[in-house]
Amino acid sequence: MALADGLRRANRLVDQLLRLARLDDGAEARPASVDLGQLLLDCVADHVVLAERKDINLGVHIETPATLHASEDEVRVLFANLVDNALRYTPSGGQVDVRLLNRNGACVVTVRDTGCGLPPGSEGRLFDRFFRAAPPEVEGTGLGLAIARRIAERNDLGLTVENRRDGQGTLATVRLPA
């Protein structure tokens, strides 16, 4: 079991390093018309098993339809990383909500969790490669948010991650271009 877990973690690390290298090599993204609502539904569906295993209530709410001109594969990875992080840092019995909203005429996607939140002083380093703001018992490579930030930049998306104002976890926000 320990060997299988080690191999799984090593495989994940190699996959993330290769993805980051491809994003950094300067190759152009292949933009296409992306139905963001459907992409988010698919992304949440891909994480249902992990959520159930951890006894986390994983929900999605599509308030408004949105089409994005971006690399579908890259945007899928961005949201998969955000949902995966939210699930990793949320304890059993917690909640993760993915929402596509219209705020003052602009489309916004939020991933909100009831996890451990960000430790003080970590906000400035969240998107650094290999930086981990997580407690030591939470598995991870420290590359997920670095990859998400790079994808957001390549596709003209705004990305922030911060503690929730109510102190009950984190809030990741992706702002679509006008």
mmCIF file of C-alpha atoms in Angstrom:
data_model
loop_
_atom_site.group_PDB
_atom_site.id
_atom_site.type_symbol
_atom_site.label_atom_id
_atom_site.label_comp_id
_atom_site.label_asym_id
_atom_site.label_seq_id
_atom_site.Cartn_x
_atom_site.Cartn_y
_atom_site.Cartn_z
ATOM 1 C CA MET A 1 0.000 0.000 0.000
ATOM 2 C CA ALA A 2 2.783 2.454 0.895
ATOM 3 C CA LEU A 3 4.577 1.675 -2.370
ATOM 4 C CA ALA A 4 1.401 2.250 -4.397
ATOM 5 C CA ASP A 5 0.783 5.566 -2.610
ATOM 6 C CA GLY A 6 4.373 6.641 -3.252
ATOM 7 C CA LEU A 7 4.117 5.759 -6.928
ATOM 8 C CA ARG A 8 0.819 7.640 -7.232
ATOM 9 C CA ARG A 9 2.352 10.763 -5.636
ATOM 10 C CA ALA A 10 5.461 10.528 -7.847
ATOM 11 C CA ASN A 11 3.301 10.137 -10.952
ATOM 12 C CA ARG A 12 1.214 13.178 -9.963
ATOM 13 C CA LEU A 13 4.368 15.247 -9.398
ATOM 14 C CA VAL A 14 5.810 14.289 -12.793
ATOM 15 C CA ASP A 15 2.489 15.075 -14.511
ATOM 16 C CA GLN A 16 2.330 18.493 -12.846
ATOM 17 C CA LEU A 17 5.959 19.317 -13.677
ATOM 18 C CA LEU A 18 5.409 18.381 -17.325
ATOM 19 C CA ARG A 19 2.218 20.442 -17.488
ATOM 20 C CA LEU A 20 3.996 23.473 -16.011
ATOM 21 C CA ALA A 21 6.906 23.067 -18.446
ATOM 22 C CA ARG A 22 4.483 22.945 -21.390
ATOM 23 C CA LEU A 23 2.710 26.061 -20.142
ATOM 24 C CA ASP A 24 6.028 27.873 -19.790
ATOM 25 C CA ASP A 25 7.472 26.857 -23.173
ATOM 26 C CA GLY A 26 5.691 29.727 -24.901
ATOM 27 C CA ALA A 27 3.473 27.561 -27.097
ATOM 28 C CA GLU A 28 0.285 29.312 -28.053
ATOM 29 C CA ALA A 29 -2.914 28.207 -26.391
ATOM 30 C CA ARG A 30 -5.538 26.903 -28.806
ATOM 31 C CA PRO A 31 -8.569 29.031 -27.998
ATOM 32 C CA ALA A 32 -12.031 27.778 -28.745
ATOM 33 C CA SER A 33 -15.543 28.577 -27.646
ATOM 34 C CA VAL A 34 -16.039 26.923 -24.236
ATOM 35 C CA ASP A 35 -19.407 26.429 -22.529
ATOM 36 C CA LEU A 36 -18.193 27.294 -19.053
ATOM 37 C CA GLY A 37 -21.281 25.976 -17.273
ATOM 38 C CA GLN A 38 -20.901 22.541 -18.845
ATOM 39 C CA LEU A 39 -17.162 22.526 -18.181
ATOM 40 C CA LEU A 40 -17.784 23.266 -14.478
ATOM 41 C CA LEU A 41 -20.450 20.550 -14.247
ATOM 42 C CA ASP A 42 -17.995 18.062 -15.776
ATOM 43 C CA CYS A 43 -15.220 19.177 -13.434
ATOM 44 C CA VAL A 44 -17.413 18.733 -10.359
ATOM 45 C CA ALA A 45 -18.580 15.329 -11.638
ATOM 46 C CA ASP A 46 -14.930 14.274 -11.969
ATOM 47 C CA HIS A 47 -14.410 15.015 -8.258
ATOM 48 C CA VAL A 48 -17.548 13.399 -6.810
ATOM 49 C CA VAL A 49 -15.769 10.184 -5.816
ATOM 50 C CA LEU A 50 -13.079 12.068 -3.873
ATOM 51 C CA ALA A 51 -15.741 14.208 -2.183
ATOM 52 C CA GLU A 52 -17.779 11.147 -1.218
ATOM 53 C CA ARG A 53 -14.681 9.347 0.079
ATOM 54 C CA LYS A 54 -13.964 12.330 2.347
ATOM 55 C CA ASP A 55 -17.645 12.860 3.251
ATOM 56 C CA ILE A 56 -17.605 16.375 1.789
ATOM 57 C CA ASN A 57 -20.722 18.003 0.351
ATOM 58 C CA LEU A 58 -19.613 19.064 -3.169
ATOM 59 C CA GLY A 59 -22.076 21.310 -4.989
ATOM 60 C CA VAL A 60 -22.305 23.339 -8.160
ATOM 61 C CA HIS A 61 -24.598 26.241 -9.030
ATOM 62 C CA ILE A 62 -24.758 27.736 -12.515
ATOM 63 C CA GLU A 63 -26.528 31.090 -12.128
ATOM 64 C CA THR A 64 -25.832 32.363 -15.610
ATOM 65 C CA PRO A 65 -24.750 30.850 -18.926
ATOM 66 C CA ALA A 66 -21.262 31.830 -20.026
ATOM 67 C CA THR A 67 -19.150 31.157 -23.054
ATOM 68 C CA LEU A 68 -15.432 31.693 -22.844
ATOM 69 C CA HIS A 69 -12.962 31.967 -25.726
ATOM 70 C CA ALA A 70 -9.991 30.074 -24.288
ATOM 71 C CA SER A 71 -8.112 26.784 -24.343
ATOM 72 C CA GLU A 72 -10.699 24.291 -23.094
ATOM 73 C CA ASP A 73 -8.086 21.809 -21.881
ATOM 74 C CA GLU A 74 -6.224 24.474 -19.939
ATOM 75 C CA VAL A 75 -9.360 25.970 -18.375
ATOM 76 C CA ARG A 76 -10.480 22.467 -17.368
ATOM 77 C CA VAL A 77 -7.138 21.932 -15.590
ATOM 78 C CA LEU A 78 -7.422 25.321 -13.859
ATOM 79 C CA PHE A 79 -10.825 24.489 -12.355
ATOM 80 C CA ALA A 80 -9.827 20.885 -11.603
ATOM 81 C CA ASN A 81 -6.865 22.206 -9.598
ATOM 82 C CA LEU A 82 -9.054 24.651 -7.671
ATOM 83 C CA VAL A 83 -11.676 22.009 -6.843
ATOM 84 C CA ASP A 84 -9.000 19.449 -5.966
ATOM 85 C CA ASN A 85 -7.306 21.905 -3.599
ATOM 86 C CA ALA A 86 -10.615 22.781 -1.955
ATOM 87 C CA LEU A 87 -11.360 19.100 -1.370
ATOM 88 C CA ARG A 88 -7.862 18.364 -0.060
ATOM 89 C CA TYR A 89 -7.973 21.137 2.527
ATOM 90 C CA THR A 90 -11.555 20.584 3.651
ATOM 91 C CA PRO A 91 -12.047 18.126 6.511
ATOM 92 C CA SER A 92 -14.619 15.355 6.557
ATOM 93 C CA GLY A 93 -18.133 16.741 6.910
ATOM 94 C CA GLY A 94 -17.178 20.007 5.197
ATOM 95 C CA GLN A 95 -18.492 21.675 2.083
ATOM 96 C CA VAL A 96 -17.117 22.809 -1.294
ATOM 97 C CA ASP A 97 -19.273 24.950 -3.584
ATOM 98 C CA VAL A 98 -18.507 25.854 -7.201
ATOM 99 C CA ARG A 99 -20.559 28.744 -8.564
ATOM 100 C CA LEU A 100 -20.804 30.534 -11.909
ATOM 101 C CA LEU A 101 -22.230 33.976 -11.193
ATOM 102 C CA ASN A 102 -23.006 37.255 -12.939
ATOM 103 C CA ARG A 103 -21.703 40.129 -10.830
ATOM 104 C CA ASN A 104 -22.406 43.594 -12.184
ATOM 105 C CA GLY A 105 -22.419 42.347 -15.768
ATOM 106 C CA ALA A 106 -19.229 40.286 -15.409
ATOM 107 C CA CYS A 107 -19.010 36.503 -15.130
ATOM 108 C CA VAL A 108 -17.212 35.134 -12.109
ATOM 109 C CA VAL A 109 -16.533 31.569 -10.989
ATOM 110 C CA THR A 110 -15.988 30.931 -7.297
ATOM 111 C CA VAL A 111 -14.761 27.823 -5.510
ATOM 112 C CA ARG A 112 -15.575 28.153 -1.837
ATOM 113 C CA ASP A 113 -14.597 25.649 0.845
ATOM 114 C CA THR A 114 -14.909 25.138 4.579
ATOM 115 C CA GLY A 115 -11.305 24.031 4.930
ATOM 116 C CA CYS A 116 -8.429 25.147 7.125
ATOM 117 C CA GLY A 117 -7.954 28.508 5.389
ATOM 118 C CA LEU A 118 -4.658 30.195 4.624
ATOM 119 C CA PRO A 119 -2.103 30.797 7.341
ATOM 120 C CA PRO A 120 -1.223 34.462 7.976
ATOM 121 C CA GLY A 121 1.473 35.744 5.645
ATOM 122 C CA SER A 122 1.038 33.036 3.009
ATOM 123 C CA GLU A 123 -1.061 35.082 0.582
ATOM 124 C CA GLY A 124 1.934 36.560 -1.238
ATOM 125 C CA ARG A 125 3.441 33.147 -1.988
ATOM 126 C CA LEU A 126 0.370 31.073 -2.876
ATOM 127 C CA PHE A 127 1.181 30.956 -6.572
ATOM 128 C CA ASP A 128 4.909 30.203 -6.115
ATOM 129 C CA ARG A 129 6.039 26.807 -7.359
ATOM 130 C CA PHE A 130 6.377 24.232 -4.568
ATOM 131 C CA PHE A 131 4.977 26.588 -1.919
ATOM 132 C CA ARG A 132 2.511 24.827 0.344
ATOM 133 C CA ALA A 133 0.319 26.699 2.780
ATOM 134 C CA ALA A 134 -1.258 23.445 3.918
ATOM 135 C CA PRO A 135 -0.842 21.652 7.197
ATOM 136 C CA PRO A 136 1.826 18.914 6.930
ATOM 137 C CA GLU A 137 -0.746 16.089 6.996
ATOM 138 C CA VAL A 138 -2.387 17.319 3.762
ATOM 139 C CA GLU A 139 -0.820 15.679 0.728
ATOM 140 C CA GLY A 140 0.255 17.889 -2.193
ATOM 141 C CA THR A 141 3.120 19.060 -4.376
ATOM 142 C CA GLY A 142 2.758 22.837 -4.159
ATOM 143 C CA LEU A 143 2.301 23.085 -7.923
ATOM 144 C CA GLY A 144 -1.499 23.194 -8.355
ATOM 145 C CA LEU A 145 -1.937 26.931 -7.792
ATOM 146 C CA ALA A 146 1.205 27.763 -9.798
ATOM 147 C CA ILE A 147 -0.302 25.853 -12.724
ATOM 148 C CA ALA A 148 -3.696 27.512 -12.204
ATOM 149 C CA ARG A 149 -2.126 30.993 -12.200
ATOM 150 C CA ARG A 150 -0.151 30.287 -15.373
ATOM 151 C CA ILE A 151 -3.298 29.017 -17.136
ATOM 152 C CA ALA A 152 -5.268 32.059 -15.980
ATOM 153 C CA GLU A 153 -2.575 34.372 -17.368
ATOM 154 C CA ARG A 154 -2.436 32.546 -20.718
ATOM 155 C CA ASN A 155 -6.220 32.786 -21.102
ATOM 156 C CA ASP A 156 -6.727 36.372 -19.845
ATOM 157 C CA LEU A 157 -8.526 35.293 -16.675
ATOM 158 C CA GLY A 158 -8.190 36.920 -13.276
ATOM 159 C CA LEU A 159 -7.438 34.542 -10.390
ATOM 160 C CA THR A 160 -7.396 35.241 -6.660
ATOM 161 C CA VAL A 161 -7.334 32.935 -3.654
ATOM 162 C CA GLU A 162 -8.035 34.315 -0.202
ATOM 163 C CA ASN A 163 -9.465 33.477 3.181
ATOM 164 C CA ARG A 164 -13.214 33.773 3.357
ATOM 165 C CA ARG A 165 -14.402 36.860 5.195
ATOM 166 C CA ASP A 166 -16.327 34.685 7.660
ATOM 167 C CA GLY A 167 -13.115 32.809 8.547
ATOM 168 C CA GLN A 168 -14.573 29.447 7.523
ATOM 169 C CA GLY A 169 -12.161 28.408 4.732
ATOM 170 C CA THR A 170 -10.927 29.816 1.434
ATOM 171 C CA LEU A 171 -12.450 31.425 -1.627
ATOM 172 C CA ALA A 172 -10.894 31.093 -5.072
ATOM 173 C CA THR A 173 -12.296 33.536 -7.636
ATOM 174 C CA VAL A 174 -11.806 33.424 -11.402
ATOM 175 C CA ARG A 175 -12.897 36.534 -13.300
ATOM 176 C CA LEU A 176 -13.699 36.186 -16.973
ATOM 177 C CA PRO A 177 -12.646 38.890 -19.411
ATOM 178 C CA ALA A 178 -15.324 41.463 -20.211
#
